[in-house]
XYZ file of C-alpha atoms in Angstrom:
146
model
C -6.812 -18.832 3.104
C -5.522 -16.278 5.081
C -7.529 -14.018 7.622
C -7.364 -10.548 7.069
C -7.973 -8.032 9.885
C -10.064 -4.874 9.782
C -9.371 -1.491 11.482
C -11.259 1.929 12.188
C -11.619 3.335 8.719
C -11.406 6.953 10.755
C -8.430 8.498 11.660
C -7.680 8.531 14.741
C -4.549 11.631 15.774
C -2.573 8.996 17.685
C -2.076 7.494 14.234
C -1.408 10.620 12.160
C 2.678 11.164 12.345
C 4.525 8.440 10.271
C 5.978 7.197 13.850
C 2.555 6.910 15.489
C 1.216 4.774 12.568
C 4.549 2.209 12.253
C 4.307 2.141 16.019
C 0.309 1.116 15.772
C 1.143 -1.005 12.927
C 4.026 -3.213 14.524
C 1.499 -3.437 17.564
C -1.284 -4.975 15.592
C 0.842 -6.920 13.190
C 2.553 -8.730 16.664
C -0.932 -9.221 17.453
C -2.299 -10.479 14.228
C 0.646 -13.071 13.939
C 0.066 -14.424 17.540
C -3.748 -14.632 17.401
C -5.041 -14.736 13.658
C -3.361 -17.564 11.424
C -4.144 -19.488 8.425
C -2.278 -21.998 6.299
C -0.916 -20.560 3.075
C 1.703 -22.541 0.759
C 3.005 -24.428 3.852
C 3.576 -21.193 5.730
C 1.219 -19.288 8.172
C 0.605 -15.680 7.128
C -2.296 -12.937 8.106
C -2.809 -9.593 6.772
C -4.000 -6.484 8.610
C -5.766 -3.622 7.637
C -3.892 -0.809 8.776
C -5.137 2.470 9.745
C -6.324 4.936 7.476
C -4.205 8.368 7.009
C -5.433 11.103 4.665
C -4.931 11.118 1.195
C -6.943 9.663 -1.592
C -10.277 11.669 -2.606
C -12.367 13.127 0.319
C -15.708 12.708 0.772
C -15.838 8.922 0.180
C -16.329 6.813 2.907
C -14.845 2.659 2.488
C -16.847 0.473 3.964
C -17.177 -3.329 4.500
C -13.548 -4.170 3.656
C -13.172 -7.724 3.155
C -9.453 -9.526 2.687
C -9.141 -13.325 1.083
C -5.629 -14.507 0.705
C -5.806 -17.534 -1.794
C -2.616 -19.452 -3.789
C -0.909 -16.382 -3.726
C -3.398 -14.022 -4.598
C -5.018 -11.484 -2.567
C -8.638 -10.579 -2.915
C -10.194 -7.188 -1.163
C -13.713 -6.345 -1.415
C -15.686 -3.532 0.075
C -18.176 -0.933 -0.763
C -17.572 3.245 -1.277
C -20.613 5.415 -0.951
C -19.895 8.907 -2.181
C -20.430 11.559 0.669
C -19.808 14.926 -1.063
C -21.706 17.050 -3.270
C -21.017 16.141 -6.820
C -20.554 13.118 -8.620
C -17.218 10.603 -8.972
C -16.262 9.935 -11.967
C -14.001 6.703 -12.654
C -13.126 6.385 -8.689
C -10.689 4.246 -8.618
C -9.258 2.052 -5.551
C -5.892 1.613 -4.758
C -4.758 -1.027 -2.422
C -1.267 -0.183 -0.539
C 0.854 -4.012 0.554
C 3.381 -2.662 3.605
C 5.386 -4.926 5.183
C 6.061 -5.517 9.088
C 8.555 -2.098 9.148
C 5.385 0.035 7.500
C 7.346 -0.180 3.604
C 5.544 0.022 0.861
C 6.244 -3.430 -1.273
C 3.495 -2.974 -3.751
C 0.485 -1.073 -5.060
C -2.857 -2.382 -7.263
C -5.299 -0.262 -8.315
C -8.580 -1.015 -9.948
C -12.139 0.636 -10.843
C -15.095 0.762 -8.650
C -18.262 -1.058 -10.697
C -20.160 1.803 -11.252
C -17.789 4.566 -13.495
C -20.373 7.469 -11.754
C -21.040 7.315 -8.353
C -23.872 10.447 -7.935
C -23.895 12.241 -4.540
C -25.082 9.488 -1.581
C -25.136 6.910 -3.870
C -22.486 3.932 -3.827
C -20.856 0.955 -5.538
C -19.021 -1.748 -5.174
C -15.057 -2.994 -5.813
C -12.903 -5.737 -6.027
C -9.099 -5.420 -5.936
C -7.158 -8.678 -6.838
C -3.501 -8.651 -6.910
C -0.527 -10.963 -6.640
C 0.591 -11.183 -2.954
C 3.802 -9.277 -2.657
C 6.130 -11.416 -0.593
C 6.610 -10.307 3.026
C 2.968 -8.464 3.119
C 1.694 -7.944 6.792
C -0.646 -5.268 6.054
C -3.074 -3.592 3.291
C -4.472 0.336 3.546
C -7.429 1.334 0.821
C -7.792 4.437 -0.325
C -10.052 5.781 -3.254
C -9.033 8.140 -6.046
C -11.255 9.975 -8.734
C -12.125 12.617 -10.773
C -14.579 14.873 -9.839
């Protein structure tokens, strides 16, 4: 099982040009490597959660973002709460796998529990994909239709 990090789910404007955020995330991946480590198929790996940026549907805050690397596998867990005005319909959450230079090496999506989320209500979601090889880091982000 690997240990996966958690950041700010804010954004912060140190992080908001696409130099800022590789910068930040080379910084914590070096950190994450040296510090948090677990044993996976004979090699040690840890993911980090990498600053958010915007995109994805406002008014829907992530929360409680939890990372299990398992055989392979990667498992991320959380909770959404809408924060706007009118219902979600079908939000869906899309995990982003970047590697240690920022690339994107792979994208799973899947749907919240609850297909309506009503204004200041929330749900649950699980996101399980294969492990793309060479992952350091994982972003969430939720999309729906309004």
């Amino acid at each position: 099982m690997a240990i996966c990090l958690q950041s700010e789910p804010t954004v912060r404007p140190e992080f908001v040009t696409r130099k800022g955020a590789l910068q930040a995330m080379a910084l914590v991946g070096l950190l994450g490597a040296f510090v948090f480590t677990a044993r996976l198929n004979n090699r040690s790996e840890a993911l980090t959660a990498l600053p958010s940026v915007p995109g994805g549907t406002s008014g829907v805050d992530v929360s409680g973002v939890h990372c299990q690397v398992q055989e392979g596998y990667v498992t991320i867990t959380g909770d959404l709460r809408n924060l706007s005005t009118s219902s979600l319909s079908k939000p869906q959450v899309v995990a982003e796998f970047r590697n240690g230079d920022g690339e994107l090496l792979g994208i799973e999506r899947a749907l919240a529990m609850e297909s309506i989320v009503r204004p200041g209500s929330g749900t649950a979601f699980e996101v399980i994909s294969r492990l793309p090889a060479g992952t350091v880091g994982y972003r969430v982000r939720v999309n729906s239709g309004r």
